[in-house]
Coordinates of C-alpha atoms in Angstrom, one line a residue:
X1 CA 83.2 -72.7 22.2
X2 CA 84.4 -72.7 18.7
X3 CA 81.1 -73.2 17.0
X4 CA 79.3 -70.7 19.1
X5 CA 82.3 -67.8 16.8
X6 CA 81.6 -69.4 14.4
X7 CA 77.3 -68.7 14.8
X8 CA 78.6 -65.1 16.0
X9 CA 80.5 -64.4 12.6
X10 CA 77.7 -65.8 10.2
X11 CA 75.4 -63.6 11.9
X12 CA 77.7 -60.7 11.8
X13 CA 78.3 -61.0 8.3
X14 CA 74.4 -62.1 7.5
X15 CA 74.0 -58.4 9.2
X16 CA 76.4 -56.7 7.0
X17 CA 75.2 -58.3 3.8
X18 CA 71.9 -57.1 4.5
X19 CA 73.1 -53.6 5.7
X20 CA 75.0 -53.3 2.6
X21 CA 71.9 -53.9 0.7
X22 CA 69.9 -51.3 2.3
X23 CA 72.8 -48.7 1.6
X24 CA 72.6 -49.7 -2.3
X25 CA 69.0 -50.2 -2.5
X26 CA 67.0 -46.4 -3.6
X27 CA 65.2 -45.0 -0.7
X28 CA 63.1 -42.4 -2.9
X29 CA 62.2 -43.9 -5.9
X30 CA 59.5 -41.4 -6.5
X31 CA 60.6 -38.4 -5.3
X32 CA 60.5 -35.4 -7.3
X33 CA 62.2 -32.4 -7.2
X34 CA 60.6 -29.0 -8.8
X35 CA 62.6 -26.0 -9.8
X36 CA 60.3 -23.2 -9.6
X37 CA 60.1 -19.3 -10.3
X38 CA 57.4 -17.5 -8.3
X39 CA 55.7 -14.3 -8.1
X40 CA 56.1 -14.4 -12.1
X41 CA 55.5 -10.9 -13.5
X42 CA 56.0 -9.0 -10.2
X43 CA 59.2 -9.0 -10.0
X44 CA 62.0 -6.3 -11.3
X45 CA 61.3 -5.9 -15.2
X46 CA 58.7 -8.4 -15.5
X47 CA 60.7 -11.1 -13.9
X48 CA 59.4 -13.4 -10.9
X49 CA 60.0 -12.6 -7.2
X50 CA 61.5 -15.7 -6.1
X51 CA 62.8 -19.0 -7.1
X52 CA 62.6 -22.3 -5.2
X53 CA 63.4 -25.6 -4.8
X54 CA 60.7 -27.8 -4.2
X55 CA 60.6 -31.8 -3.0
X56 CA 57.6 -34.3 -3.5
X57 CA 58.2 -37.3 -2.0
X58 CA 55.8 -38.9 -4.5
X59 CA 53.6 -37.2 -7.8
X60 CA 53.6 -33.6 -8.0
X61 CA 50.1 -33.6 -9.4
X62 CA 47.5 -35.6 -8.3
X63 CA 46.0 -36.8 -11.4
X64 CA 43.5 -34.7 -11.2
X65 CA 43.6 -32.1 -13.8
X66 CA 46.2 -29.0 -12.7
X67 CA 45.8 -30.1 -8.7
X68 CA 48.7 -30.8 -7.5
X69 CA 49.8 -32.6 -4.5
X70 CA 51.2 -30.9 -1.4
X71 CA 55.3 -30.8 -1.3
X72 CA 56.5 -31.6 2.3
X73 CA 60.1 -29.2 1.5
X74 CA 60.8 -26.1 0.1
X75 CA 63.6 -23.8 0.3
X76 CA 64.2 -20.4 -1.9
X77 CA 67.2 -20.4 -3.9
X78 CA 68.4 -16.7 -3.5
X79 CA 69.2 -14.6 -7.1
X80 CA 73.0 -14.3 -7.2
X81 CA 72.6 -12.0 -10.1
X82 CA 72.0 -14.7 -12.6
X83 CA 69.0 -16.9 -13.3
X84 CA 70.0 -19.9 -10.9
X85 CA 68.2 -22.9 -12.7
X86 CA 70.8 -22.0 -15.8
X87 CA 74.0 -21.0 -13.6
X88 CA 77.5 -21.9 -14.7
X89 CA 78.6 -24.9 -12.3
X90 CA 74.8 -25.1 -11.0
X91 CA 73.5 -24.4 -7.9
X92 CA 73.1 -25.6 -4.4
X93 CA 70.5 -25.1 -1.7
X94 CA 69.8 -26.9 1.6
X95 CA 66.5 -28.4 2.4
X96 CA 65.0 -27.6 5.5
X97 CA 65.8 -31.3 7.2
X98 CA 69.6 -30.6 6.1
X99 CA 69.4 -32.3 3.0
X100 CA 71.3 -30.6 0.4
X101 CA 70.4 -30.8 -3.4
X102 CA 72.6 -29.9 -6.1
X103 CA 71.3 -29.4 -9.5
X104 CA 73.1 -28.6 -13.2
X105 CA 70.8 -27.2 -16.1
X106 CA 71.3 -26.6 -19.6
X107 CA 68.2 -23.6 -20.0
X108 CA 68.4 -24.4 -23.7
X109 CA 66.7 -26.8 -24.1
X110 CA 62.9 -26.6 -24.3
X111 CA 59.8 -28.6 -23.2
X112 CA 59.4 -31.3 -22.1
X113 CA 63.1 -32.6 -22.4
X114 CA 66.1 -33.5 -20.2
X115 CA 67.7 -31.0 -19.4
X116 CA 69.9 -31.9 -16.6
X117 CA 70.7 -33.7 -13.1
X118 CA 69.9 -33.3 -9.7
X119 CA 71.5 -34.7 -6.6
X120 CA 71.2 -34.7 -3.0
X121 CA 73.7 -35.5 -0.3
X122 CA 70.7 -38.6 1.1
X123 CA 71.3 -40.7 -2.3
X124 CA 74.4 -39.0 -4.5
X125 CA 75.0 -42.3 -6.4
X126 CA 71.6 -41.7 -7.3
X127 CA 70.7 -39.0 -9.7
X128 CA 67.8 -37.3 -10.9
X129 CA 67.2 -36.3 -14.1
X130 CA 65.7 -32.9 -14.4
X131 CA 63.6 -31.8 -17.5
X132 CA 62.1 -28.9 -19.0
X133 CA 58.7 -28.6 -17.7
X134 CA 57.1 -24.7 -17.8
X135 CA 53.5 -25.3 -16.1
X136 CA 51.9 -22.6 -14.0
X137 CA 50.1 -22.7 -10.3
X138 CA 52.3 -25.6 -9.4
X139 CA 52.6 -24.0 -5.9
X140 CA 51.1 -21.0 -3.7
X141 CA 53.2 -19.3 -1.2
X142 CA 52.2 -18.4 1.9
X143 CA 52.1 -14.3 0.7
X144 CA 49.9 -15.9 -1.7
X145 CA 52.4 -15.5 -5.1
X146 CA 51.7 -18.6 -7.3
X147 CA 55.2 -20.8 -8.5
X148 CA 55.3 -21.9 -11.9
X149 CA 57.6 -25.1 -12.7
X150 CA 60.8 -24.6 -14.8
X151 CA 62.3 -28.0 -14.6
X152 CA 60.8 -31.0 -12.7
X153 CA 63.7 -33.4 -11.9
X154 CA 63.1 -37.4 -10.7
X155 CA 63.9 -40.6 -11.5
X156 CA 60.9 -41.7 -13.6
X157 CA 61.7 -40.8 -17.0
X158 CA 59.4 -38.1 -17.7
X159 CA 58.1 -34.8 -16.3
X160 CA 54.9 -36.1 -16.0
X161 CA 54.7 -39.7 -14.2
X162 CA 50.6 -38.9 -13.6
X163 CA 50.1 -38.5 -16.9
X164 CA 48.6 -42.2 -18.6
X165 CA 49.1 -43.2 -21.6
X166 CA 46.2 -42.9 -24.4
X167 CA 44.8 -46.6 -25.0
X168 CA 46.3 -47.8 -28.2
X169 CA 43.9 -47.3 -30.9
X170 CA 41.5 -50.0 -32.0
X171 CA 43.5 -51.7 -34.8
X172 CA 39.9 -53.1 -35.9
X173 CA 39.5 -56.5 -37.8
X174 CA 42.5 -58.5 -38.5
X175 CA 42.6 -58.8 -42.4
X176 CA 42.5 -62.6 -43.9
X177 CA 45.5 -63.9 -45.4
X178 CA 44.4 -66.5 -48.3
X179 CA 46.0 -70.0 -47.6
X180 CA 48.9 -71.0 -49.6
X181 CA 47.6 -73.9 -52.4
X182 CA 47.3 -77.4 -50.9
X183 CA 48.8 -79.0 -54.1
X184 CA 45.2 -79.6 -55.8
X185 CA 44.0 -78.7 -59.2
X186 CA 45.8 -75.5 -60.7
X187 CA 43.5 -73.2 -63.1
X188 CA 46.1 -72.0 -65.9
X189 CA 44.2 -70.5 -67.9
X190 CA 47.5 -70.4 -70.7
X191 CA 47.5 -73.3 -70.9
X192 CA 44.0 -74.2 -72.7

């Protein structure tokens, strides 16, 4: 009877060891998280109509020139009488499954640079860094407005994860490097 507790509380803490990994481990390793501004130039003095908070689960674009992929949340960050992706103590909004991001800009800084951090209730110990990244047509709203990205936040290090690399140039031939003397005849021609 004693061994069988004993199999119970291996297995129980086997469980909880693996449990606890899963609650460290990153769930969303490629997620990304766009700040937008829509309906640019339509909006009161020149300014956009809306602004938004969009989620990728994966790439925004698709490799594939400007295309970008489709986002699978959005929700619109209402004005408060200040730009929101520059707001003193940042800005909150709740996605549509009742996630709730969080994000903290400094609208100083230009392309293609951090420029802050994002966080959402589903990983808070794991932040993403958000960076200045102005491209247009990143989205289409249903009223047909286009939304341009301010700041694209993630956690892959850059704006633009689709983006390869150029190749390394071709260094061409490796140059020859004379071999040092192997202790055989020296010409000195001072001494004649």
């Amino acid at each position: 009877m004693a061994t069988l507790k004993s199999r119970n509380i291996i297995l129980l803490l086997t469980s909880l060891l693996s449990l606890l990994h899963l609650a460290t481990s990153q769930r969303t390793p490629n997620e990304n998280l766009v700040l937008a501004d829509c309906g640019i130039g339509l909006g009161v003095n020149g300014g956009s109509t809306s602004r938004e908070m969009i989620y990728y689960p994966g790439d925004v674009w698709t490799g594939n020139g400007a295309d970008t992929n489709k986002p699978t949340m959005m929700v619109n960050v209402p004005w408060s009488g200040s730009y929101p992706w520059g707001q003193n103590g940042g800005v909150s909004a709740r996605m549509p499954n009742g996630d709730v991001f969080t994000v903290h800009i400094n609208p100083k800084i230009k392309d293609p640079i951090a420029a802050g951090d994002a966080w959402h209730m589903y990983e808070m110990n794991l932040p993403l860094k958000c960076y200045s990244y102005h491209k247009d047509k990143v989205y289409q709203l249903d009223d047909g407005k286009w939304c341009s990205s301010a700041y694209v936040c993630n956690h892959r290090g850059t704006p633009t994860p689709h983006v390869k690399p150029s190749p390394a140039p071709n260094p061409g031939p490796v140059p020859v490097t004379p071999s040092p003397p192997s202790g055989g005849a020296i010409c000195d021609v001072l001494n004649n």
